[in-house]
């Protein structure tokens, strides 16, 4: 606020005038009086009750519906065996009729073009969401999950009464999503501006508000950053107007400085939901046959992406069609893993037609899920061990089960007990028994609410869709009463069910108000989950290379590196002559760390090294590398410290000495006419602890397989700590581990869940709200925790209900001297 700026107004004339102010500026008062009459005469239908589909490229003399039907009918024989053709044809005929009535053939052909482009360019892509319930989408190659096999509901995706846009999400390998978006803009946006991204309104949270407001108040950057970090998981999610709830953190960082009171006062004045800026939506691309400038101004984001001024809900109200082209890191990992496997074995893996492998299911059922899509969290690991799934339906159910909707509606425990045969499935009468039979009498999916509304309460499909949508958003008890009465009246007329009989059914639906999956969505995700498990089983090194490069999951690289030992895969250190820009499988059981694993070494610097190696040959010595690579001094220091030059025949201490000598003589990347080599003096060998310290400092993990806890094991034994791998069921013990993950979800009633790791052994530590409050700063900052509690062991899933805790400081991670 105190810094002059050339564009800042220096007087009081920069303001928005009132209508009266502007009226005085016009010389013709009648113009103001006629404004309303003009507005009335210029009315038009801003929110049409129709959908605006993009126009596809069509053969001459053929309509979009003709082309769509030809392609779909031709695919029936490719996708289904003859005995299934009658059922498939009946379902397809019905879906095509709905598409024709809504005039949406162009939309489906447009989605086809996107997936066809991905397939022809080797980009892993697959549709998910409610579109996976459409046999038409399956036949067109938009989705990979067979809706006939899994009895998925088309009406959740599209029905004749629908005037809002259908939900088509296409997951694309994140590393190549920009390529797809660039092609989409060229295909639909060129000239006619018929393509743009939906806007996403970025609202303030407490951390971003502190950064912006603190900058305006002149708060130093390091103080702003410290304050933001200190908010942690307790307060970081708050809206700015609730800042006073975080007063303890402000006092901890700012003390009683006057800026604390000023900052809290100004944060409290910020409007809830205030929009900081617009940004492109994570995947929503609007495609239209009409120029989008008829609906909205278009702008370019800072990343060069063309963007509407409307968010996704406003786009839906306008009747515009949105395709969600979402970047999925797991698909990028699978794409890279497939390429690595092809290079090593010559085998091309078709993710759409993977064989069913009992060994893959056995590992999932044992809770061995680290690194797998959607089932690697501690909660999912426990669920894997309890459910022991052995097919795609069970896997889809497991993925959908650990979600807020099923958790809040009390679905989880009844489902688990009934699936294990520990509890009988209750009888509710038809049609409820048939609707809930696949999920053991529990409500797990959005489609089940639709089926209950239609078949039990007598709603039409459009009415059922509106009922589901309103039920998921209702916050006022009066609104809930209206929905319940309508539902009960419908059940009375349809099944002669009394209000007393239908009320528990409505309550079952109403309890499912948190976020829950569509069944079609769960099956689409199960495909990716199985693909990740299959690649881990059959191509572990290739899969690990893809996993570490794209890093799609929740676990840090170091944890995945230790887990790799269990898979039989070893890591190789960074090497100037062998490492590339990405993790690379050097053999069927080894993976080489990339140059980009080094702290501070950018992709551009790594590419420079690889390009020089390709054009000029392998580096023969440290001097040869120094003469050919114009890298900054700090990167050279990192390469030496990480042991990346060990393959040149010089250890780290000798390399550091020689490097310092050359840096005094000439800049890197320039050969010297006379460059006598200076032999290093006798230098002591680095100890194993020192090597581990350098590895962790430069790459965050050690290819040697050593763990940060190795430096502390004797001291931990001295205080009575049992290793994580030695915990037994119902045992009360002290133990210790590196903090690999921290979670404190809002739905957990104040409980926190920390994952402690020691090599490939992991434990989920459950921390009560009281223990959290008493040790908040320690839990926020500790890198290694020492905890005491009672263990519960179920296969590979181990939990520890913590009763007491302590911590080791960050500085002691890798140094035995600390």
PDB file of C-alpha atoms in Angstrom, residues 356-369 372-375 380-402 415-416 419-420 438 440 444 526 529-530 533 536:
ATOM      1  CA  UNK A 356      -8.237 -61.871 -15.664  1.00  0.00           C
ATOM      2  CA  UNK A 357      -5.327 -62.899 -13.422  1.00  0.00           C
ATOM      3  CA  UNK A 358      -5.958 -64.623 -10.035  1.00  0.00           C
ATOM      4  CA  UNK A 359      -2.494 -63.531  -8.825  1.00  0.00           C
ATOM      5  CA  UNK A 360      -3.463 -59.888  -9.332  1.00  0.00           C
ATOM      6  CA  UNK A 361      -6.682 -60.334  -7.360  1.00  0.00           C
ATOM      7  CA  UNK A 362      -4.852 -62.211  -4.624  1.00  0.00           C
ATOM      8  CA  UNK A 363      -2.488 -59.293  -3.980  1.00  0.00           C
ATOM      9  CA  UNK A 364      -5.360 -56.791  -3.943  1.00  0.00           C
ATOM     10  CA  UNK A 365      -7.297 -59.020  -1.542  1.00  0.00           C
ATOM     11  CA  UNK A 366      -4.271 -59.203   0.784  1.00  0.00           C
ATOM     12  CA  UNK A 367      -4.268 -55.412   1.100  1.00  0.00           C
ATOM     13  CA  UNK A 368      -1.125 -55.127  -1.038  1.00  0.00           C
ATOM     14  CA  UNK A 369      -2.319 -51.963  -2.798  1.00  0.00           C
ATOM     15  CA  UNK A 372      -2.498 -48.765  -7.281  1.00  0.00           C
ATOM     16  CA  UNK A 373      -5.104 -46.370  -8.624  1.00  0.00           C
ATOM     17  CA  UNK A 374      -7.854 -45.383  -6.143  1.00  0.00           C
ATOM     18  CA  UNK A 375      -7.164 -48.210  -3.649  1.00  0.00           C
ATOM     19  CA  UNK A 380      -8.746 -48.525   1.043  1.00  0.00           C
ATOM     20  CA  UNK A 381      -5.918 -50.862   2.083  1.00  0.00           C
ATOM     21  CA  UNK A 382      -7.939 -51.870   5.148  1.00  0.00           C
ATOM     22  CA  UNK A 383     -11.032 -52.283   2.983  1.00  0.00           C
ATOM     23  CA  UNK A 384      -9.112 -54.509   0.538  1.00  0.00           C
ATOM     24  CA  UNK A 385      -8.110 -56.836   3.364  1.00  0.00           C
ATOM     25  CA  UNK A 386     -11.680 -56.974   4.696  1.00  0.00           C
ATOM     26  CA  UNK A 387     -13.500 -57.460   1.384  1.00  0.00           C
ATOM     27  CA  UNK A 388     -10.929 -59.644  -0.421  1.00  0.00           C
ATOM     28  CA  UNK A 389     -12.421 -58.745  -3.824  1.00  0.00           C
ATOM     29  CA  UNK A 390     -11.808 -61.084  -6.751  1.00  0.00           C
ATOM     30  CA  UNK A 391     -13.605 -59.457  -9.701  1.00  0.00           C
ATOM     31  CA  UNK A 392     -14.322 -56.096 -11.321  1.00  0.00           C
ATOM     32  CA  UNK A 393     -17.734 -55.698  -9.694  1.00  0.00           C
ATOM     33  CA  UNK A 394     -16.273 -56.135  -6.224  1.00  0.00           C
ATOM     34  CA  UNK A 395     -13.448 -53.724  -7.049  1.00  0.00           C
ATOM     35  CA  UNK A 396     -15.921 -51.089  -8.294  1.00  0.00           C
ATOM     36  CA  UNK A 397     -17.906 -51.484  -5.071  1.00  0.00           C
ATOM     37  CA  UNK A 398     -14.772 -51.120  -2.959  1.00  0.00           C
ATOM     38  CA  UNK A 399     -13.738 -47.932  -4.782  1.00  0.00           C
ATOM     39  CA  UNK A 400     -17.209 -46.441  -4.293  1.00  0.00           C
ATOM     40  CA  UNK A 401     -17.537 -47.548  -0.682  1.00  0.00           C
ATOM     41  CA  UNK A 402     -14.799 -45.363   0.825  1.00  0.00           C
ATOM     42  CA  UNK A 415     -21.999 -53.828   3.314  1.00  0.00           C
ATOM     43  CA  UNK A 416     -18.784 -55.349   4.679  1.00  0.00           C
ATOM     44  CA  UNK A 419     -20.530 -59.356   1.807  1.00  0.00           C
ATOM     45  CA  UNK A 420     -18.523 -61.535   4.233  1.00  0.00           C
ATOM     46  CA  UNK A 438     -26.084 -56.062  -5.987  1.00  0.00           C
ATOM     47  CA  UNK A 440     -26.264 -56.382  -0.292  1.00  0.00           C
ATOM     48  CA  UNK A 444     -24.126 -47.152  -2.560  1.00  0.00           C
ATOM     49  CA  UNK A 526     -12.123 -50.041 -11.508  1.00  0.00           C
ATOM     50  CA  UNK A 529      -7.307 -49.759 -10.892  1.00  0.00           C
ATOM     51  CA  UNK A 530      -7.061 -53.286 -12.302  1.00  0.00           C
ATOM     52  CA  UNK A 533      -2.429 -53.848 -10.498  1.00  0.00           C
ATOM     53  CA  UNK A 536       2.617 -54.040 -11.249  1.00  0.00           C
TER      54      UNK A 536
END
